[in-house]
Coordinates of C-alpha atoms in Angstrom, one line a residue:
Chain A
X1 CA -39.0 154.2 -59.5
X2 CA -36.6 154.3 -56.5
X3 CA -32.8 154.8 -56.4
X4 CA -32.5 150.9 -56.5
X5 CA -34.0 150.2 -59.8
X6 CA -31.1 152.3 -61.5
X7 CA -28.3 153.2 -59.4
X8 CA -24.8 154.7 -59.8
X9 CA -21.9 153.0 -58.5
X10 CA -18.5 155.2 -58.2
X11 CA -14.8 153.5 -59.2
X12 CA -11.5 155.0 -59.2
X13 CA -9.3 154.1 -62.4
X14 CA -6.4 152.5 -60.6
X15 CA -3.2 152.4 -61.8
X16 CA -3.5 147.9 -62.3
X17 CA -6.2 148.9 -64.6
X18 CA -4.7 151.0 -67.2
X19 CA -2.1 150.4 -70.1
X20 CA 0.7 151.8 -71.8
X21 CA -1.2 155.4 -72.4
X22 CA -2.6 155.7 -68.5
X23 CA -6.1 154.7 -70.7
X24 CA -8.4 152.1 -68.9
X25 CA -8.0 149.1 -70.5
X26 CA -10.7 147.1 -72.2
X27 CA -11.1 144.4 -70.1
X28 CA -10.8 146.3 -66.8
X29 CA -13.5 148.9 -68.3
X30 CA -15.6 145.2 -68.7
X31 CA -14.5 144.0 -65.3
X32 CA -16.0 147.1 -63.5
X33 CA -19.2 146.5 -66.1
X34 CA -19.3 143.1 -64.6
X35 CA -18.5 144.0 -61.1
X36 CA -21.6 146.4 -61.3
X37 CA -24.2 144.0 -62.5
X38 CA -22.5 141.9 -59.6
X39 CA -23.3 144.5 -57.0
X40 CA -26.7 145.2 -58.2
X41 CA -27.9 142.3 -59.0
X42 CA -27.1 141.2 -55.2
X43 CA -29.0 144.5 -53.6
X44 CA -31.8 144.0 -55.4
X45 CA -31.8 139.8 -54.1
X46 CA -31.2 138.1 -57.2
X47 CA -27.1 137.8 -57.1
X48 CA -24.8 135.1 -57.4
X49 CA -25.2 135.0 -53.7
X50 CA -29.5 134.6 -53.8
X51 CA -28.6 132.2 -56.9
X52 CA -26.5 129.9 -55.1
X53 CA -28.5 128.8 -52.6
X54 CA -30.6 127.3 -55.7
X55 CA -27.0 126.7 -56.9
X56 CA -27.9 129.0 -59.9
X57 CA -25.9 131.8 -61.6
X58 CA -25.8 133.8 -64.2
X59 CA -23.8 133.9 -67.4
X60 CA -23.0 136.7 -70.0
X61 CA -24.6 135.7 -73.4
X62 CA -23.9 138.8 -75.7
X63 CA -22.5 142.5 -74.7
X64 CA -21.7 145.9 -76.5
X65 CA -20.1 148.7 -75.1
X66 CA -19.9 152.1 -77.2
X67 CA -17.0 154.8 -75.7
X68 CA -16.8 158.2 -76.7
X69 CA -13.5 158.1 -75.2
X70 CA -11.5 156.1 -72.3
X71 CA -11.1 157.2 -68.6
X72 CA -7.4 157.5 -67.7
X73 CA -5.3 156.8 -64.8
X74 CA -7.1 158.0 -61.3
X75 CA -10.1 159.4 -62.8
X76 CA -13.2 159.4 -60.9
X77 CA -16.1 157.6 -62.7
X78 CA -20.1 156.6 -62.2
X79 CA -21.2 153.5 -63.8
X80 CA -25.5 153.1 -63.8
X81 CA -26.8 150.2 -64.3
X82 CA -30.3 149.3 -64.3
X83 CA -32.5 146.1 -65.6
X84 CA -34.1 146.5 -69.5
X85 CA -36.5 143.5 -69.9
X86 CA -36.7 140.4 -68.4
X87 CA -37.7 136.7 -69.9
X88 CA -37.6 133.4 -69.9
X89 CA -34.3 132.6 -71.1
X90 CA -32.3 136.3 -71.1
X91 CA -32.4 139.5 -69.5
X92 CA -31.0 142.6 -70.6
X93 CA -29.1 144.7 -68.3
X94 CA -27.7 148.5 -69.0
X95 CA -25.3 150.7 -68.0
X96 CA -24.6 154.4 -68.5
X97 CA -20.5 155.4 -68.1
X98 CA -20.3 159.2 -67.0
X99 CA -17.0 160.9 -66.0
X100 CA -16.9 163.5 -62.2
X101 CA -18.9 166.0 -64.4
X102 CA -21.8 163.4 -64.7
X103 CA -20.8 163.8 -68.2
X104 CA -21.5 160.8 -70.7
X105 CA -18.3 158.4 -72.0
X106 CA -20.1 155.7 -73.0
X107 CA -23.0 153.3 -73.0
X108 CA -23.2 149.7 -72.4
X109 CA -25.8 146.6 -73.1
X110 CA -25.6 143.7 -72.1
X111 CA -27.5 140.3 -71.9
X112 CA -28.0 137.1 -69.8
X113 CA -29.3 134.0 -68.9
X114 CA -29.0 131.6 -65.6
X115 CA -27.9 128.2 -65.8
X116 CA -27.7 125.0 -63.4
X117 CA -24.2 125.4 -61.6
X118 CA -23.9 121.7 -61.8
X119 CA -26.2 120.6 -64.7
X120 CA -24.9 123.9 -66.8
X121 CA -28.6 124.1 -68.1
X122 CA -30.3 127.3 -68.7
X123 CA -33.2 128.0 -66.2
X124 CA -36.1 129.9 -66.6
X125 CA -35.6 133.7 -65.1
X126 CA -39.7 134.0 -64.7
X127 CA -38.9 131.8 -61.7
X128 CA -37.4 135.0 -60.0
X129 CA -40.0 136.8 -59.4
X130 CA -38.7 138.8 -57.4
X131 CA -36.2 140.5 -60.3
X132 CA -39.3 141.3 -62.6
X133 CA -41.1 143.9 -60.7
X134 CA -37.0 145.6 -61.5
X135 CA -37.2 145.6 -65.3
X136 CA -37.8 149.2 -65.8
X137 CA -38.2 148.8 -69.8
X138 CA -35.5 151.8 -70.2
X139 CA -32.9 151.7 -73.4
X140 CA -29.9 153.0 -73.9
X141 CA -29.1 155.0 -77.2
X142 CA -27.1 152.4 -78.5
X143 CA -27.5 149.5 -80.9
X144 CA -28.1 146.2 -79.4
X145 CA -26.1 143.6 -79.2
X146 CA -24.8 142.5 -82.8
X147 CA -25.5 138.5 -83.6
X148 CA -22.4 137.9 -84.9
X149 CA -22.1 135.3 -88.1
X150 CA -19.2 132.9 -88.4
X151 CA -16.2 135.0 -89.8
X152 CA -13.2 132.4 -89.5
X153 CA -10.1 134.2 -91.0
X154 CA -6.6 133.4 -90.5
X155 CA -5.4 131.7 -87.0
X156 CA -3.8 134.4 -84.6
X157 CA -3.3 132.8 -81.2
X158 CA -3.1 129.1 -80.0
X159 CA -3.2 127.5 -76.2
X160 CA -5.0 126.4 -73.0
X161 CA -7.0 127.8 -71.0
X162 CA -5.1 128.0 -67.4
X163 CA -6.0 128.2 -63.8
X164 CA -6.1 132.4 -64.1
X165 CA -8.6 132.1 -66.7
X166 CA -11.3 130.6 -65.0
X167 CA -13.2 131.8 -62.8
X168 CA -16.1 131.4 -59.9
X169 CA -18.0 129.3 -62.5
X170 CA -15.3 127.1 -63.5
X171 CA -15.1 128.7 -67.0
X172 CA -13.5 131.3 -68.8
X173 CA -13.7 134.6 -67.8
X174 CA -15.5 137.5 -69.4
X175 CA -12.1 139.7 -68.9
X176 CA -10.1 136.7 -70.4
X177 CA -11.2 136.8 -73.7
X178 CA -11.2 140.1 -73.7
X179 CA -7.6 140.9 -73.2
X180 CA -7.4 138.2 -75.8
X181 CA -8.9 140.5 -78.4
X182 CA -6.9 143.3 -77.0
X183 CA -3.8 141.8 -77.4
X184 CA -3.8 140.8 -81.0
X185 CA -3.5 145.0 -81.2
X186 CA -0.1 146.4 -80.9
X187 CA 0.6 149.3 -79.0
X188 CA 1.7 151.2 -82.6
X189 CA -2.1 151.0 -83.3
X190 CA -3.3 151.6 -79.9
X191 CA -1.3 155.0 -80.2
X192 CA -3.2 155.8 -83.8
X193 CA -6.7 154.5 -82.7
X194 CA -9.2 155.0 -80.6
X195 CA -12.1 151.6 -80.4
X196 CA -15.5 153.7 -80.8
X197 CA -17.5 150.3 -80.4
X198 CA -16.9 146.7 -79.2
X199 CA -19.6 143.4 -79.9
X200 CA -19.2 140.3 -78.2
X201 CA -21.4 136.9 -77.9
X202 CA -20.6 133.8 -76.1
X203 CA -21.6 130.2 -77.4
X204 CA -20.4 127.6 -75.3
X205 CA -17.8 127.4 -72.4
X206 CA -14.3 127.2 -72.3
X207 CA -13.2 124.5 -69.1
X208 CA -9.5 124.7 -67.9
X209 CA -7.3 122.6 -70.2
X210 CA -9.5 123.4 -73.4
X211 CA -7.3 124.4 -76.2
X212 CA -8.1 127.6 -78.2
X213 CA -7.9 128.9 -81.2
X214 CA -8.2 132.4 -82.0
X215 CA -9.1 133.4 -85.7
X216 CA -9.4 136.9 -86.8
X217 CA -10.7 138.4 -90.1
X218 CA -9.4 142.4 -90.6
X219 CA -11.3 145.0 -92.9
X220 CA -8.8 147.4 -92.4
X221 CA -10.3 150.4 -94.4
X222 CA -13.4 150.1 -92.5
X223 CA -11.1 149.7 -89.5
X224 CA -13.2 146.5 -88.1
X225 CA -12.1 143.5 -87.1
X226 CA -13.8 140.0 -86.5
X227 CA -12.8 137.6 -84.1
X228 CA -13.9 133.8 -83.4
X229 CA -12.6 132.1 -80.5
X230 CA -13.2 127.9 -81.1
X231 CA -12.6 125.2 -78.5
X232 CA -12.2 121.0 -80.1
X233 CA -14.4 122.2 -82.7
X234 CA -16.8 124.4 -81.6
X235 CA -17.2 128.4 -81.5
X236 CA -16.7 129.8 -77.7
X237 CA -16.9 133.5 -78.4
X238 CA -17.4 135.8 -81.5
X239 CA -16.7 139.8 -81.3
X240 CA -16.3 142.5 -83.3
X241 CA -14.6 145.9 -82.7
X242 CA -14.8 148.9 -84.5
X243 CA -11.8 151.6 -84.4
X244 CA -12.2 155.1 -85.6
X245 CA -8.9 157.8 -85.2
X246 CA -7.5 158.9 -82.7
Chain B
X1 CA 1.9 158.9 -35.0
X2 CA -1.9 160.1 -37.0
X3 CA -3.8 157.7 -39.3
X4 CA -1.8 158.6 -42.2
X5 CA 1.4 156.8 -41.4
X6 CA -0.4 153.8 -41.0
X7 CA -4.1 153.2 -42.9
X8 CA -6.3 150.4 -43.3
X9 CA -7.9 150.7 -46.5
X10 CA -11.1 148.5 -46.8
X11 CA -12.0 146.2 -49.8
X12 CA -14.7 143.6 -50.7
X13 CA -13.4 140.5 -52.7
X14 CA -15.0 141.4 -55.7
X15 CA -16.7 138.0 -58.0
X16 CA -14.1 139.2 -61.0
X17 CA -10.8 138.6 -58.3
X18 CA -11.8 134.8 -57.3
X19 CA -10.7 131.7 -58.6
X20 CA -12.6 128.1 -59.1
X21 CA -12.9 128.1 -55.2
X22 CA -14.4 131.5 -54.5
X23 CA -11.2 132.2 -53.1
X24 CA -8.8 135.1 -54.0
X25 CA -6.2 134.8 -56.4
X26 CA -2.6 135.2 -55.5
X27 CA -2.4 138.2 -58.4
X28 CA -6.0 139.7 -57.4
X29 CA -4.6 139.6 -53.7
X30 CA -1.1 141.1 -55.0
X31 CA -3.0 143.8 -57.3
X32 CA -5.0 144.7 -54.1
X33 CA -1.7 145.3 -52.4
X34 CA -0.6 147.4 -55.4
X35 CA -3.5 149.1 -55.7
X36 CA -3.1 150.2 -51.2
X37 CA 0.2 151.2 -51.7
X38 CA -0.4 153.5 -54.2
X39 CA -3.3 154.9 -52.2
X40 CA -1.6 155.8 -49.4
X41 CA 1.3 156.5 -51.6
X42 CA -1.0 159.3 -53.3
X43 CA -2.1 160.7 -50.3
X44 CA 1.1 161.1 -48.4
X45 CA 2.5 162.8 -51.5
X46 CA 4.8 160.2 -52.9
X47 CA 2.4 159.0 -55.0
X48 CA 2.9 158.1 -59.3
X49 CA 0.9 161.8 -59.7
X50 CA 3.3 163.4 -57.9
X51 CA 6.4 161.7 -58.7
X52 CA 5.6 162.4 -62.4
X53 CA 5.7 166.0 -62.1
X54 CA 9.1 165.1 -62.1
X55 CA 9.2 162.3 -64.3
X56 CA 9.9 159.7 -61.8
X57 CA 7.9 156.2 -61.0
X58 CA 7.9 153.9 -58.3
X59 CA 9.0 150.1 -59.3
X60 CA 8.8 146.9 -57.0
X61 CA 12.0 145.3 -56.3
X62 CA 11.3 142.5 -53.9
X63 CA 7.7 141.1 -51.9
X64 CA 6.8 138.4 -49.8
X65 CA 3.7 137.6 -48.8
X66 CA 2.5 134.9 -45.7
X67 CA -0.9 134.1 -45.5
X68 CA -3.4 131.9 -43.0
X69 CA -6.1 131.7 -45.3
X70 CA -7.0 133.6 -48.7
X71 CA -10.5 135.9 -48.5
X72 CA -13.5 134.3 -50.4
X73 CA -15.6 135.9 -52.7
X74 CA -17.9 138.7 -51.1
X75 CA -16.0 138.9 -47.9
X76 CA -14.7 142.3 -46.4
X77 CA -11.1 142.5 -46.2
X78 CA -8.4 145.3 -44.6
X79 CA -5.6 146.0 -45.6
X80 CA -3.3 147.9 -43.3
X81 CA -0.5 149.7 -44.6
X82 CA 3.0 151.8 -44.0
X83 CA 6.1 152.3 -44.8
X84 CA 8.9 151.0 -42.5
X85 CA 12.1 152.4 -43.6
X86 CA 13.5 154.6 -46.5
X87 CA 17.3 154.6 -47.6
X88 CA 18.8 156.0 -50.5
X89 CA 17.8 153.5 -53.0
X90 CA 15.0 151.7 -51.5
X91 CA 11.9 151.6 -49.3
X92 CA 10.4 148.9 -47.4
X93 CA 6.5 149.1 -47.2
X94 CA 4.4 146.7 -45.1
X95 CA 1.2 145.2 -45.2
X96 CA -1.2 143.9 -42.8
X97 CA -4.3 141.7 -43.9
X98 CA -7.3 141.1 -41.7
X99 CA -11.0 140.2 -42.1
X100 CA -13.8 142.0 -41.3
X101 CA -13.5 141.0 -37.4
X102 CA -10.4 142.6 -38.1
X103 CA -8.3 139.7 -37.1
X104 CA -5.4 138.8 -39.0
X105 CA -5.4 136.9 -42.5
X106 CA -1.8 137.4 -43.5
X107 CA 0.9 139.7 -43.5
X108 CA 3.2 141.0 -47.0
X109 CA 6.5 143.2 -47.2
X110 CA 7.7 144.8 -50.7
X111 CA 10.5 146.7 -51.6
X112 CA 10.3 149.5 -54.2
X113 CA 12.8 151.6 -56.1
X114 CA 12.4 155.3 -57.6
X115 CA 13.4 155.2 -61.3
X116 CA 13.0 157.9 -64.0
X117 CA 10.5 157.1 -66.3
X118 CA 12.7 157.7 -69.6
X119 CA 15.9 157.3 -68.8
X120 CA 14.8 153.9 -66.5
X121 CA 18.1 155.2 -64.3
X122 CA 17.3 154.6 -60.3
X123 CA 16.9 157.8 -58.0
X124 CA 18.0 158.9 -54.9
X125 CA 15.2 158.4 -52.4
X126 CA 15.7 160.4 -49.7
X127 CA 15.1 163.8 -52.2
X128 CA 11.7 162.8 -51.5
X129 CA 12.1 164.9 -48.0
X130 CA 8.6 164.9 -48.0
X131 CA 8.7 160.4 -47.6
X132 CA 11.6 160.3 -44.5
X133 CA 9.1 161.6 -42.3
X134 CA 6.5 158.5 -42.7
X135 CA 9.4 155.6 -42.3
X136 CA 7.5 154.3 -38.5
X137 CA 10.1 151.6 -38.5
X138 CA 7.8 149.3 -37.4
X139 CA 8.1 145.9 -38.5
X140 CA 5.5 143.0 -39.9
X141 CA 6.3 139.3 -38.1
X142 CA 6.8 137.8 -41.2
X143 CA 10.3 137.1 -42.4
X144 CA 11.9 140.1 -44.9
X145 CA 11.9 139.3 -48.7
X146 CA 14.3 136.4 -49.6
X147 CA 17.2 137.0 -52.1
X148 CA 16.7 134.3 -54.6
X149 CA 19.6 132.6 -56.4
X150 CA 19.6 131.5 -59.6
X151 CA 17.4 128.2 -60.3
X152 CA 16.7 127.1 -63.3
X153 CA 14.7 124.2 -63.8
X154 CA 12.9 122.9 -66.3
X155 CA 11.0 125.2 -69.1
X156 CA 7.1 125.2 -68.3
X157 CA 6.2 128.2 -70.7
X158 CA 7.8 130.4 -73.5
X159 CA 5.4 133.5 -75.0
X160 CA 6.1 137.5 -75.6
X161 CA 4.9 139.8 -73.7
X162 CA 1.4 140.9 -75.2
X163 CA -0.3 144.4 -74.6
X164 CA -2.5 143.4 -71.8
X165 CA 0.8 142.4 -70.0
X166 CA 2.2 146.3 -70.2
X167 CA 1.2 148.7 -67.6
X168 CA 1.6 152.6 -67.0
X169 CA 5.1 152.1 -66.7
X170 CA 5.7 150.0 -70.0
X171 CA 6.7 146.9 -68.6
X172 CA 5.3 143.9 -67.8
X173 CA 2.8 144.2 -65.1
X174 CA 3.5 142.8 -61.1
X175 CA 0.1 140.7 -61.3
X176 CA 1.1 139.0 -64.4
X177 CA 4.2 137.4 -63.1
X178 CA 2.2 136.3 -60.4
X179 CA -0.5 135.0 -62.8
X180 CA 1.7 133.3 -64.8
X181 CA 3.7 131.5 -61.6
X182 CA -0.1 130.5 -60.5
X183 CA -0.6 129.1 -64.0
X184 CA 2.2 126.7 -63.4
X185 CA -0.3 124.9 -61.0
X186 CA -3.3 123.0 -61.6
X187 CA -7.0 122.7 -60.4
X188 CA -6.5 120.0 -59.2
X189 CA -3.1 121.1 -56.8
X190 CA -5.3 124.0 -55.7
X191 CA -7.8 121.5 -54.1
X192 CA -5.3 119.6 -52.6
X193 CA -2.5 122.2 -50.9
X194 CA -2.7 125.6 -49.8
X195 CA 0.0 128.7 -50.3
X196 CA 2.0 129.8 -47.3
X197 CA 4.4 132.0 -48.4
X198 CA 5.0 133.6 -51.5
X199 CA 8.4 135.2 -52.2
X200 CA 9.1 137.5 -55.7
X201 CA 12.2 139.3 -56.6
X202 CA 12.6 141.3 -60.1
X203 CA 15.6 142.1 -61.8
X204 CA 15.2 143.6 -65.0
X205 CA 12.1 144.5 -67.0
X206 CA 10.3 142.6 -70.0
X207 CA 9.0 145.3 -72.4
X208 CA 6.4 145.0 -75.0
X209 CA 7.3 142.0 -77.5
X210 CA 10.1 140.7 -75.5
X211 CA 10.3 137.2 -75.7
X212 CA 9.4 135.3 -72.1
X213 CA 10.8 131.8 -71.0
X214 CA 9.9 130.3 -67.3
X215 CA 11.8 128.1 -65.6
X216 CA 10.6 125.6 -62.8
X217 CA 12.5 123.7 -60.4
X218 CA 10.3 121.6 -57.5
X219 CA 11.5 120.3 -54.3
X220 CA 8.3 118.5 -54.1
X221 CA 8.8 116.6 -50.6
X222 CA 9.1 119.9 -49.1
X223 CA 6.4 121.5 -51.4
X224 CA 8.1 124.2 -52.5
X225 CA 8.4 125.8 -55.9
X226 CA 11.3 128.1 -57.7
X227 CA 10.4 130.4 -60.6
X228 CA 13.1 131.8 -62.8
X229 CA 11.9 134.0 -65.7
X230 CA 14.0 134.9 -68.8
X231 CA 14.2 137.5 -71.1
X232 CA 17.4 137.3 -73.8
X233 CA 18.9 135.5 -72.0
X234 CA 18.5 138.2 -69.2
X235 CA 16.9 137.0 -66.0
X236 CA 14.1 139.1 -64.8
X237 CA 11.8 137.7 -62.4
X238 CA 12.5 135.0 -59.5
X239 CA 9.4 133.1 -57.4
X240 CA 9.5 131.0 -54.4
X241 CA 6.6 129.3 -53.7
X242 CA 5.8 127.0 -50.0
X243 CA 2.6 124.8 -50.1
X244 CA 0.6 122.8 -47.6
X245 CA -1.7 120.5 -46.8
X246 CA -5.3 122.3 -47.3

C-alpha cells in the first residue's frame, strides 16, 4: 500500500472554527472531515472534479464520528482518511483524528453514494474502476454508522432553507444541519458536557426554500438525544448524539 | 521593508466555502480574510495568543470589500496582507486578492479595535509598541470603509442568536452577519447580478440569546442594498450592498 491509499492531511484550528470555549466546533470538525474526503477523493481521480465531467458527485448518506476530546483554538491536527469498501450503491470512507503528538482524538466513518447531478439518481460506483483497486478493507475501532429509526418528539426549530445553506449540489449542506443540532444546545450545557459520539443519516434533500422542521426527543439520564429533521412531509436527516461529562 | 510586513498567504477555495455556482461565498471570502489577518497577526506578535496573555482581543469595527470576480471552487487564491496605519484606538489592515497568475481579483480594507476581553472596555493601541513598527502606510485603491447612517427599512428576519452564531470572543461571529445579509438574496438574484462592493460597520455586540431583527431598505434602480441589524432596540450591525449586471 502506498502513501496515497491512506494519507494524512494537516489543518490548523482557526479561530472562525471554534466556539465559546476556544473548542472546535462540531460542524467545522465535519467540514475539515468533508474537506478531506474532498482532497482525497480528487488525488486519487475520482473527485467532484473526475465526477463532473460525467456530471456525477457524491453525497453523504450516513456518518459517525467518536471524540475523545475536541481540538482547541490553533492546535495543529492530522486527519487520515483512507477508503473501507467499495459497492454498488455506497462506499465507506475513514478517517483517524490525531493531535501534533500523532496522538489519537477521535475516529470517524462515513458512507456514500454518487448520484446524477441533474437526474439526482444514484449511480452505480463499480463504474469507477479506477477507485476500487483503493479500498483497502481497513476499519476503524468504532461502531458503524447507527440506522437510525423514526424518533419524532416535540418540535424545536422552524424555517427555510436559505441561499447559505446550500451548497455546490444545490442542497443542504452537511455543516448546516449540523450546526442545527448544535444549536438546540445551550452554552450552560456545552460548559457541563463533553459529546463522546455523534450519528447522522440523510434521507432525501433539502432544496432552497424547503421549509424544515426540527423535532427532538431527549433521554436526559442517558444523556442522548434524537433528532429528525422533515421537509413537506418527509424525513431529511436523523442523528443522534451521545454526551458524557465534562 | 521584509516579507513580514506584507504577506501573501495562499488558499484553495475549498468545495465546503462555495455556493450553488461553485463560486465563493461573501462570508467564506470574509472568513478567509479573518482567518489572514489573524495569521499574520500571530506571527508579527499581535496576534489573539498574545493579546491574551494580557486579556485583550482584537474586534472588527468597519470592512469593505471590492471585488472583479469571486474565486470558484478549487481555484488557488492569494491573499496579500498588511497593516497601513495604527492610532490610538484603531488600526487599518488591507487586503489584496489575486488568483493564481497572481493578478488581481479584488481588494478589502477593515478596521479593528483592541478591547479587553472581560471588561469589553477599548484599549489603547499604540501599548502594543511591538504593532507601530509594521503600519507601511501603504494604501489599497479601493475607497476606505463607508460610515453608514441609520436606514431602516423594512423587517426581512427576526431570530436569537444561536450557539453556532458565538465565536471565541462570545459574540456573534463576522461571517454570520455576512451570511445572514447574503440570505436576504435569492438564487435566483445570484444568477442574475453580481456583488461589487460590500461595505460593513458594527456597533455593538449581539451575545448569546439576544434577540436579532434586520432591516432592509433597497434603492433597486441603482442596485444597492442597506442592512440595519437590531438588538433591543440597540443597533449593531450596518451593510451596504452594490450589485451588477453578471
Amino acid at each position: 500500500m502506498t502513501a496515497s491509499y491512506k494519507k494524512a492531511y494537516p489543518f490548523e484550528v482557526s479561530p472562525q472554527s471554534v466556539d465559546f470555549n476556544f473548542q472546535i466546533t462540531l460542524s467545522s470538525l465535519t467540514a475539515l472531515l468533508m474537506e478531506t474526503a474532498s482532497k482525497n477523493a480528487e488525488e486519487n481521480g475520482f473527485g467532484t472534479r473526475h465526477l463532473r465531467e460525467g456530471s456525477n458527485t457524491w453525497v453523504l448518506l450516513r456518518m459517525a464520528i467518536e471524540m475523545d476530546s475536541f481540538p482547541k483554538q490553533f492546535e495543529q491536527i492530522y486527519i487520515e482518511t483512507w477508503v473501507e469498501d467499495i459497492g454498488r450503491v455506497s462506499t465507506t470512507r475513514n478517517f483517524h483524528i490525531k493531535d501534533r503528538n500523532q496522538n489519537t482524538v477521535g475516529y470517524a466513518t462515513s458512507v456514500w453514494a454518487m448520484i446524477d447531478y441533474n437526474s439526482r439518481k444514484p449511480q452505480d460506483l463499480l463504474q469507477l474502476g479506477n477507485m476500487q483497486r483503493f479500498a483497502t478493507g481497513e476499519k476503524v475501532p468504532i461502531e458503524k454508522p447507527v440506522k437510525l429509526k423514526e424518533m419524532k418528539g416535540r418540535l424545536t426549530d422552524d424555517f427555510k432553507a436559505k441561499y447559505s445553506h446550500i451548497d455546490f449540489n444545490r442542497h443542504v449542506n452537511t455543516m448546516r444541519y449540523v450546526e442545527w443540532i448544535s444549536n438546540c444546545f445551550t452554552p450552560d450545557y456545552y460548559n457541563r458536557k463533553k459529546l463522546k459520539r455523534f450519528d447522522i443519516n440523510f434521507m432525501s434533500e433539502i432544496l432552497f426554500g424547503d421549509p424544515i422542521q426540527i423535532y427532538l426527543t431527549e433521554d436526559e439520564d442517558n444523556d442522548t438525544y434524537f433528532f429528525e429533521m422533515c421537509s413537506q412531509e418527509k424525513t431529511s436527516c436523523r442523528a443522534k448524539l451521545v454526551f458524557e461529562e465534562q
